[in-house]
Amino acid sequence: MHIETDPKLDFKDVLIRPKRSTLNSRSEVDISRTFRFVHTGHEWTGFPLIAANMDTVGTFSMAQAFAPFGAMVALHKHYPAERLIEFFRTDVSKNAFYSIGITAEDLDKLAFVRRQVPVTKICMDVANGYSEQFLQTVKRVRDENKDAVIMAGAIVTGEMAEALILAGADIVKVGIGSGSVCTTRDLTGVGYPQLSAVIECADAAHGLRGHVCSDGGCTVPGDVAKAFGGGADFVMLGGMLAGHDECEGRVRHELRDGESVAVGMEFYGMSSETAMHKYHGGVADYRASEGKTVEVTYRGPVKATLQGIMGGLRSAMTYMGATRLKEVPKRTTFVLVGAQRNTVFD
Ligand code: 5GP
């Protein structure tokens, strides 16, 4: 048995220290980035925020709503091939990841879709990115899709970030147990504080010219700024995007003054009982559910929420004196805190 004693941090453990700068307004900062990916040499420019590949938020409608802002969507893997083919024929698809697990069915479906339409970005997502089988599958998908950008995870440590990039991933997806509807930590005791995971994986990945996506654990726009500050190139969000018109999930209505109004919307983990019943007809015996189902407040169109996140990030950048998103990690000094904010009116 071994104990690591250096402190590991979550978003809630830090704040970003303000710094003197000559920036006067949020409008002077640029939150877009251009990346060149290590295995494909492809260039991509946009706002590097990704809607999670959950069937509630990783939807075609989310991709449509995000397109004008240059933000991305990892589509969930349960869309039928025909609908994916139709979608990948449209322009909006240039900011979308096609998601897969590592089952033969997933790989066959991808090959089938790729024979009809170009798929330039693939998200390979498994709960535990440490298995040898996952690494071998990343190698295989890289071999079979030489021109596609591959994002792969989930992992939380530098050595696994390096292994995945060497196996063919352009982007590693970082985060185990940090998600809002994830119960992995309760069930297994496994996990890693998200901000430290991002800092350590970014250090390892950037050394190999790879990129990092911080996945899970953001609860407010300030957490997105902290993830970028820690070295994330992309930030993936589930819960913060739940409850919108662009989401899929049961909506709960209430009668108010004789009119039926939407008040709540279902949101659940991809390995929750809800998802397993929907797609696999129940929870497999050997596999415990590692996700939960919640109801979030219905919030209307996602555009206002996305603009709130973008505004928060721009404001954070003016406080730290970063003109471009790329400069954010260099301009970030985190301070350890015991509390995030004043809670007197909570
Ligand atoms: P959030 O932004 O809601 O905090 O986190 C979203 C992330 O949670 C997803 O991108 C995914 O990595 C993770 N996630 C989604 N569903 C489940 C689940 O059922 N179990 C676990 N362990 N993680 C999940």
Short mmCIF file of C-alpha atoms and ligand atoms in Angstrom, two decimals:
data_model
loop_
_atom_site.label_atom_id
_atom_site.label_comp_id
_atom_site.label_asym_id
_atom_site.label_seq_id
_atom_site.Cartn_x
_atom_site.Cartn_y
_atom_site.Cartn_z
CA MET A 1 0.00 0.00 0.00
CA HIS A 2 1.19 3.48 -0.85
CA ILE A 3 -0.04 6.96 0.13
CA GLU A 4 0.57 10.04 -2.00
CA THR A 5 0.81 13.04 0.28
CA ASP A 6 1.19 16.01 -2.05
CA PRO A 7 -2.09 17.95 -2.21
CA LYS A 8 -4.49 17.20 -5.08
CA LEU A 9 -6.99 19.85 -6.04
CA ASP A 10 -10.57 20.15 -7.19
CA PHE A 11 -12.08 23.31 -8.69
CA LYS A 12 -13.60 24.10 -5.29
CA ASP A 13 -10.17 24.17 -3.61
CA VAL A 14 -8.81 27.15 -5.56
CA LEU A 15 -9.54 30.63 -6.85
CA ILE A 16 -7.71 32.51 -9.59
CA ARG A 17 -5.54 35.40 -8.39
CA PRO A 18 -6.21 38.71 -10.24
CA LYS A 19 -3.24 40.34 -11.98
CA ARG A 20 -2.47 43.85 -13.21
CA SER A 21 -3.11 44.32 -16.90
CA THR A 22 -3.81 46.90 -19.56
CA LEU A 23 -7.00 45.18 -20.72
CA ASN A 24 -10.00 47.44 -20.34
CA SER A 25 -12.94 45.37 -21.39
CA ARG A 26 -14.12 41.82 -21.94
CA SER A 27 -14.57 42.60 -25.61
CA GLU A 28 -10.78 42.84 -26.00
CA VAL A 29 -10.27 39.16 -25.20
CA ASP A 30 -10.41 36.31 -27.69
CA ILE A 31 -11.81 33.00 -26.47
CA SER A 32 -11.23 31.04 -29.65
CA ARG A 33 -8.30 28.71 -30.18
CA THR A 34 -6.58 27.12 -33.14
CA PHE A 35 -5.15 23.65 -32.63
CA ARG A 36 -3.04 21.51 -34.87
CA PHE A 37 -3.51 17.86 -33.89
CA VAL A 38 -0.54 15.61 -33.39
CA HIS A 39 -1.54 12.58 -35.46
CA THR A 40 -3.54 14.15 -38.27
CA GLY A 41 -1.95 17.58 -38.66
CA HIS A 42 -5.52 18.90 -39.01
CA GLU A 43 -6.19 22.42 -37.89
CA TRP A 44 -9.33 23.37 -35.99
CA THR A 45 -10.42 26.83 -34.86
CA GLY A 46 -13.31 27.55 -32.52
CA PHE A 47 -14.43 27.91 -28.92
CA PRO A 48 -13.11 24.70 -27.33
CA LEU A 49 -16.14 23.77 -25.25
CA ILE A 50 -17.72 20.35 -25.88
CA ALA A 51 -21.21 19.12 -24.94
CA ALA A 52 -20.75 15.66 -23.37
CA ASN A 53 -21.54 12.48 -25.30
CA MET A 54 -24.55 11.76 -23.09
CA ASP A 55 -27.88 11.08 -24.80
CA THR A 56 -29.42 14.01 -22.93
CA VAL A 57 -26.95 16.74 -24.05
CA GLY A 58 -24.85 15.29 -26.91
CA THR A 59 -27.63 15.87 -29.45
CA PHE A 60 -28.00 17.06 -33.03
CA SER A 61 -30.02 20.05 -31.75
CA MET A 62 -27.19 21.01 -29.39
CA ALA A 63 -24.79 20.90 -32.36
CA GLN A 64 -27.09 23.27 -34.29
CA ALA A 65 -27.33 25.69 -31.35
CA PHE A 66 -23.56 25.61 -30.70
CA ALA A 67 -22.54 26.06 -34.36
CA PRO A 68 -22.83 29.88 -34.50
CA PHE A 69 -20.52 30.09 -31.46
CA GLY A 70 -17.91 27.67 -32.81
CA ALA A 71 -18.46 25.32 -29.84
CA MET A 72 -18.46 21.55 -30.18
CA VAL A 73 -20.66 18.55 -29.43
CA ALA A 74 -19.67 14.95 -28.80
CA LEU A 75 -22.75 13.19 -30.15
CA HIS A 76 -24.03 10.33 -28.02
CA LYS A 77 -23.46 6.88 -29.48
CA HIS A 78 -27.07 5.71 -29.55
CA TYR A 79 -28.21 7.52 -32.70
CA PRO A 80 -29.05 5.09 -35.52
CA ALA A 81 -26.48 4.98 -38.36
CA GLU A 82 -28.94 6.51 -40.86
CA ARG A 83 -29.42 9.64 -38.74
CA LEU A 84 -25.67 9.97 -38.21
CA ILE A 85 -25.05 9.70 -41.94
CA GLU A 86 -27.63 12.40 -42.59
CA PHE A 87 -26.04 14.63 -39.92
CA PHE A 88 -22.45 14.15 -41.11
CA ARG A 89 -23.52 15.36 -44.55
CA THR A 90 -24.25 18.82 -43.06
CA ASP A 91 -21.85 21.66 -42.40
CA VAL A 92 -22.56 21.63 -38.66
CA SER A 93 -20.74 18.29 -38.41
CA LYS A 94 -17.33 19.94 -38.62
CA ASN A 95 -17.64 20.74 -34.91
CA ALA A 96 -19.00 17.33 -33.91
CA PHE A 97 -17.37 14.18 -32.56
CA TYR A 98 -18.75 10.76 -33.48
CA SER A 99 -18.68 8.78 -30.20
CA ILE A 100 -17.91 5.11 -29.74
CA GLY A 101 -17.17 2.64 -26.98
CA ILE A 102 -15.02 -0.39 -27.73
CA THR A 103 -17.61 -3.01 -28.63
CA ALA A 104 -17.52 -4.74 -32.01
CA GLU A 105 -20.96 -3.26 -32.69
CA ASP A 106 -19.64 0.30 -32.12
CA LEU A 107 -16.65 -0.28 -34.42
CA ASP A 108 -18.78 -1.87 -37.16
CA LYS A 109 -21.27 1.01 -37.05
CA LEU A 110 -18.45 3.56 -37.33
CA ALA A 111 -16.97 1.71 -40.32
CA PHE A 112 -20.40 1.60 -41.96
CA VAL A 113 -21.01 5.35 -41.45
CA ARG A 114 -17.48 6.20 -42.63
CA ARG A 115 -18.09 4.37 -45.88
CA GLN A 116 -20.90 6.83 -46.68
CA VAL A 117 -19.76 10.16 -45.18
CA PRO A 118 -16.54 11.69 -43.88
CA VAL A 119 -16.20 11.63 -40.07
CA THR A 120 -13.30 13.83 -39.05
CA LYS A 121 -13.53 13.58 -35.25
CA ILE A 122 -13.98 10.48 -33.11
CA CYS A 123 -14.55 10.37 -29.35
CA MET A 124 -13.56 6.98 -27.86
CA ASP A 125 -15.16 6.86 -24.46
CA VAL A 126 -15.01 4.15 -21.82
CA ALA A 127 -15.51 4.47 -18.06
CA ASN A 128 -12.03 3.07 -17.35
CA GLY A 129 -9.36 4.12 -19.84
CA TYR A 130 -6.70 2.04 -18.09
CA SER A 131 -7.47 -1.31 -19.66
CA GLU A 132 -5.08 -2.88 -22.18
CA GLN A 133 -8.05 -3.63 -24.40
CA PHE A 134 -8.86 0.08 -24.60
CA LEU A 135 -5.28 0.95 -25.56
CA GLN A 136 -5.30 -1.73 -28.27
CA THR A 137 -8.64 -0.47 -29.60
CA VAL A 138 -7.30 3.11 -29.78
CA LYS A 139 -4.40 1.75 -31.88
CA ARG A 140 -6.80 -0.08 -34.14
CA VAL A 141 -9.12 2.92 -34.60
CA ARG A 142 -6.08 5.09 -35.36
CA ASP A 143 -4.89 2.59 -38.00
CA GLU A 144 -8.32 2.39 -39.60
CA ASN A 145 -9.02 6.17 -39.47
CA LYS A 146 -5.73 7.84 -40.29
CA ASP A 147 -7.27 11.19 -41.12
CA ALA A 148 -9.62 11.51 -38.10
CA VAL A 149 -8.89 13.43 -34.91
CA ILE A 150 -9.26 10.96 -32.02
CA MET A 151 -10.18 11.92 -28.46
CA ALA A 152 -9.84 9.04 -25.96
CA GLY A 153 -10.45 8.45 -22.24
CA ALA A 154 -11.34 8.51 -19.44
CA ILE A 155 -8.05 8.74 -17.61
CA VAL A 156 -6.64 10.94 -14.84
CA THR A 157 -2.86 10.44 -14.75
CA GLY A 158 0.10 11.56 -16.84
CA GLU A 159 1.49 8.12 -17.70
CA MET A 160 -1.82 7.02 -19.18
CA ALA A 161 -2.14 10.31 -21.09
CA GLU A 162 1.23 9.55 -22.68
CA ALA A 163 0.30 5.95 -23.45
CA LEU A 164 -2.93 6.97 -25.19
CA ILE A 165 -1.26 9.68 -27.25
CA LEU A 166 1.49 7.29 -28.31
CA ALA A 167 -1.22 4.76 -29.22
CA GLY A 168 -2.88 7.25 -31.56
CA ALA A 169 -5.06 9.67 -29.57
CA ASP A 170 -4.78 13.38 -30.44
CA ILE A 171 -6.74 14.46 -27.37
CA VAL A 172 -7.01 12.68 -24.02
CA LYS A 173 -10.26 12.91 -22.10
CA VAL A 174 -9.51 13.53 -18.43
CA GLY A 175 -11.87 12.84 -15.54
CA ILE A 176 -12.93 9.80 -13.55
CA GLY A 177 -15.72 10.12 -11.03
CA SER A 178 -16.01 13.89 -11.28
CA GLY A 179 -19.29 14.03 -13.22
CA SER A 180 -22.47 15.51 -11.77
CA VAL A 181 -24.51 12.32 -12.25
CA CYS A 182 -21.66 9.92 -11.67
CA THR A 183 -21.59 7.57 -8.67
CA THR A 184 -18.23 5.87 -9.40
CA ARG A 185 -16.55 7.36 -6.33
CA ASP A 186 -19.31 6.25 -3.96
CA LEU A 187 -19.47 2.83 -5.47
CA THR A 188 -15.79 2.07 -6.00
CA GLY A 189 -13.75 4.62 -4.05
CA VAL A 190 -11.84 5.34 -7.27
CA GLY A 191 -11.20 8.83 -8.65
CA TYR A 192 -8.84 11.79 -8.77
CA PRO A 193 -9.46 15.47 -7.96
CA GLN A 194 -10.33 17.01 -11.31
CA LEU A 195 -8.10 20.10 -11.39
CA SER A 196 -4.99 18.14 -10.44
CA ALA A 197 -5.86 15.46 -12.99
CA VAL A 198 -6.04 18.16 -15.68
CA ILE A 199 -2.78 19.84 -14.58
CA GLU A 200 -0.87 16.53 -14.53
CA CYS A 201 -2.33 15.14 -17.77
CA ALA A 202 -1.83 18.47 -19.60
CA ASP A 203 1.82 18.50 -18.59
CA ALA A 204 2.29 14.96 -19.92
CA ALA A 205 0.20 15.39 -23.09
CA HIS A 206 1.65 18.74 -24.11
CA GLY A 207 5.13 17.26 -23.89
CA LEU A 208 4.09 14.95 -26.73
CA ARG A 209 2.22 17.69 -28.64
CA GLY A 210 -1.09 16.10 -27.65
CA HIS A 211 -4.13 17.88 -26.23
CA VAL A 212 -6.31 17.51 -23.16
CA CYS A 213 -10.05 17.71 -22.60
CA SER A 214 -11.21 18.25 -19.00
CA ASP A 215 -14.36 16.13 -18.66
CA GLY A 216 -16.76 16.48 -15.75
CA GLY A 217 -16.96 18.40 -12.52
CA CYS A 218 -17.66 21.92 -13.79
CA THR A 219 -20.62 23.37 -11.88
CA VAL A 220 -20.35 27.10 -12.68
CA PRO A 221 -18.66 29.17 -15.45
CA GLY A 222 -15.77 29.91 -13.05
CA ASP A 223 -14.91 26.19 -13.04
CA VAL A 224 -14.55 26.32 -16.84
CA ALA A 225 -12.06 29.20 -16.44
CA LYS A 226 -10.18 27.16 -13.81
CA ALA A 227 -10.01 24.12 -16.11
CA PHE A 228 -8.50 26.23 -18.90
CA GLY A 229 -6.19 27.81 -16.30
CA GLY A 230 -5.00 24.33 -15.29
CA GLY A 231 -3.99 23.60 -18.89
CA ALA A 232 -7.09 22.05 -20.45
CA ASP A 233 -7.30 22.67 -24.19
CA PHE A 234 -10.97 21.64 -24.27
CA VAL A 235 -13.63 21.52 -21.55
CA MET A 236 -16.52 19.04 -21.71
CA LEU A 237 -19.81 19.76 -19.94
CA GLY A 238 -22.80 17.59 -19.08
CA GLY A 239 -24.81 18.92 -16.15
CA MET A 240 -24.22 22.60 -16.93
CA LEU A 241 -25.93 22.06 -20.30
CA ALA A 242 -28.82 19.91 -19.01
CA GLY A 243 -32.43 21.10 -18.91
CA HIS A 244 -32.48 23.01 -22.20
CA ASP A 245 -34.70 22.82 -25.29
CA GLU A 246 -31.83 21.23 -27.24
CA CYS A 247 -31.61 18.34 -24.75
CA GLU A 248 -33.38 15.01 -25.01
CA GLY A 249 -35.13 13.76 -21.89
CA ARG A 250 -38.50 13.70 -20.27
CA VAL A 251 -39.88 17.17 -19.53
CA ARG A 252 -42.16 17.64 -16.50
CA HIS A 253 -44.98 20.12 -16.86
CA GLU A 254 -47.07 21.82 -14.20
CA LEU A 255 -50.40 23.57 -14.50
CA ARG A 256 -49.99 27.26 -13.75
CA ASP A 257 -53.01 29.57 -14.14
CA GLY A 258 -54.64 26.89 -16.24
CA GLU A 259 -51.66 26.63 -18.55
CA SER A 260 -49.22 23.76 -18.79
CA VAL A 261 -45.63 25.01 -18.39
CA ALA A 262 -42.35 23.08 -18.49
CA VAL A 263 -40.67 23.13 -15.08
CA GLY A 264 -38.20 20.24 -14.95
CA MET A 265 -36.24 17.91 -17.18
CA GLU A 266 -34.75 14.49 -16.62
CA PHE A 267 -30.93 14.17 -16.69
CA TYR A 268 -29.05 10.94 -16.07
CA GLY A 269 -25.62 9.30 -16.24
CA MET A 270 -24.85 7.10 -19.24
CA SER A 271 -24.38 4.10 -16.97
CA SER A 272 -27.35 4.88 -14.74
CA GLU A 273 -30.25 2.45 -14.49
CA THR A 274 -32.30 4.85 -16.65
CA ALA A 275 -29.78 4.67 -19.52
CA MET A 276 -29.21 0.94 -19.14
CA HIS A 277 -32.93 0.20 -19.27
CA LYS A 278 -33.30 2.44 -22.30
CA TYR A 279 -30.51 0.87 -24.34
CA HIS A 280 -29.74 -2.54 -22.88
CA GLY A 281 -33.07 -3.58 -21.42
CA GLY A 282 -31.78 -3.58 -17.83
CA VAL A 283 -28.67 -3.52 -15.66
CA ALA A 284 -26.34 -6.41 -16.50
CA ASP A 285 -25.67 -8.72 -13.53
CA TYR A 286 -21.93 -8.24 -13.48
CA ARG A 287 -22.18 -4.50 -13.81
CA ALA A 288 -23.42 -2.13 -11.16
CA SER A 289 -24.99 1.13 -12.20
CA GLU A 290 -22.43 3.93 -11.84
CA GLY A 291 -24.69 6.84 -12.60
CA LYS A 292 -27.78 8.46 -11.20
CA THR A 293 -30.94 10.09 -12.48
CA VAL A 294 -31.95 13.58 -11.40
CA GLU A 295 -34.42 16.26 -12.39
CA VAL A 296 -32.94 19.63 -13.31
CA THR A 297 -34.80 22.91 -13.68
CA TYR A 298 -36.09 23.49 -17.22
CA ARG A 299 -34.10 26.43 -18.62
CA GLY A 300 -35.30 27.15 -22.17
CA PRO A 301 -32.86 27.60 -25.07
CA VAL A 302 -29.20 26.77 -24.41
CA LYS A 303 -27.97 29.94 -26.12
CA ALA A 304 -28.28 32.10 -22.96
CA THR A 305 -26.42 29.50 -20.87
CA LEU A 306 -23.63 29.22 -23.45
CA GLN A 307 -23.33 33.00 -23.62
CA GLY A 308 -23.15 33.09 -19.80
CA ILE A 309 -20.25 30.62 -19.86
CA MET A 310 -18.48 32.60 -22.59
CA GLY A 311 -19.05 35.86 -20.70
CA GLY A 312 -17.70 34.38 -17.47
CA LEU A 313 -14.58 33.18 -19.25
CA ARG A 314 -14.00 36.55 -20.94
CA SER A 315 -14.36 38.28 -17.60
CA ALA A 316 -11.94 35.84 -15.93
CA MET A 317 -9.44 36.60 -18.68
CA THR A 318 -9.65 40.35 -18.05
CA TYR A 319 -9.00 39.73 -14.33
CA MET A 320 -5.93 37.64 -15.09
CA GLY A 321 -4.79 39.87 -17.96
CA ALA A 322 -4.96 37.27 -20.74
CA THR A 323 -5.82 38.60 -24.20
CA ARG A 324 -6.07 35.18 -25.80
CA LEU A 325 -7.34 31.87 -24.43
CA LYS A 326 -3.98 30.31 -25.24
CA GLU A 327 -2.29 32.62 -22.69
CA VAL A 328 -4.63 31.63 -19.85
CA PRO A 329 -2.49 28.86 -18.25
CA LYS A 330 0.57 31.14 -18.29
CA ARG A 331 -1.38 33.97 -16.66
CA THR A 332 -3.04 31.70 -14.06
CA THR A 333 -1.95 31.63 -10.45
CA PHE A 334 -4.24 29.51 -8.30
CA VAL A 335 -4.63 30.31 -4.61
CA LEU A 336 -5.69 27.59 -2.22
CA VAL A 337 -8.87 28.54 -0.39
CA GLY A 338 -11.00 27.19 2.43
CA ALA A 339 -14.22 28.62 0.99
CA GLN A 340 -15.30 29.77 -2.46
CA ARG A 341 -17.70 32.56 -1.56
CA ASN A 342 -19.97 34.29 0.90
CA THR A 343 -22.91 31.99 1.64
CA VAL A 344 -24.93 34.23 3.96
CA PHE A 345 -27.99 34.40 1.68
CA ASP A 346 -27.95 30.76 0.50
P1 5GP B 1 -20.66 16.89 -15.65
O1 5GP B 1 -20.30 17.99 -16.61
O2 5GP B 1 -22.13 16.60 -15.64
O3 5GP B 1 -20.11 17.13 -14.27
O4 5GP B 1 -19.89 15.59 -16.17
C1 5GP B 1 -20.13 15.04 -17.44
C2 5GP B 1 -19.34 13.75 -17.58
O5 5GP B 1 -19.74 12.78 -16.64
C3 5GP B 1 -19.50 13.03 -18.90
O6 5GP B 1 -18.83 13.64 -19.96
C4 5GP B 1 -18.98 11.64 -18.56
O7 5GP B 1 -17.57 11.57 -18.64
C5 5GP B 1 -19.38 11.48 -17.12
N1 5GP B 1 -20.55 10.59 -16.99
C6 5GP B 1 -21.71 10.64 -17.67
N2 5GP B 1 -22.54 9.66 -17.30
C7 5GP B 1 -21.89 8.95 -16.36
C8 5GP B 1 -22.21 7.78 -15.59
O8 5GP B 1 -23.30 7.23 -15.66
N3 5GP B 1 -21.25 7.33 -14.75
C9 5GP B 1 -20.04 7.94 -14.64
N4 5GP B 1 -19.14 7.39 -13.82
N5 5GP B 1 -19.70 9.04 -15.32
C10 5GP B 1 -20.61 9.54 -16.17
#
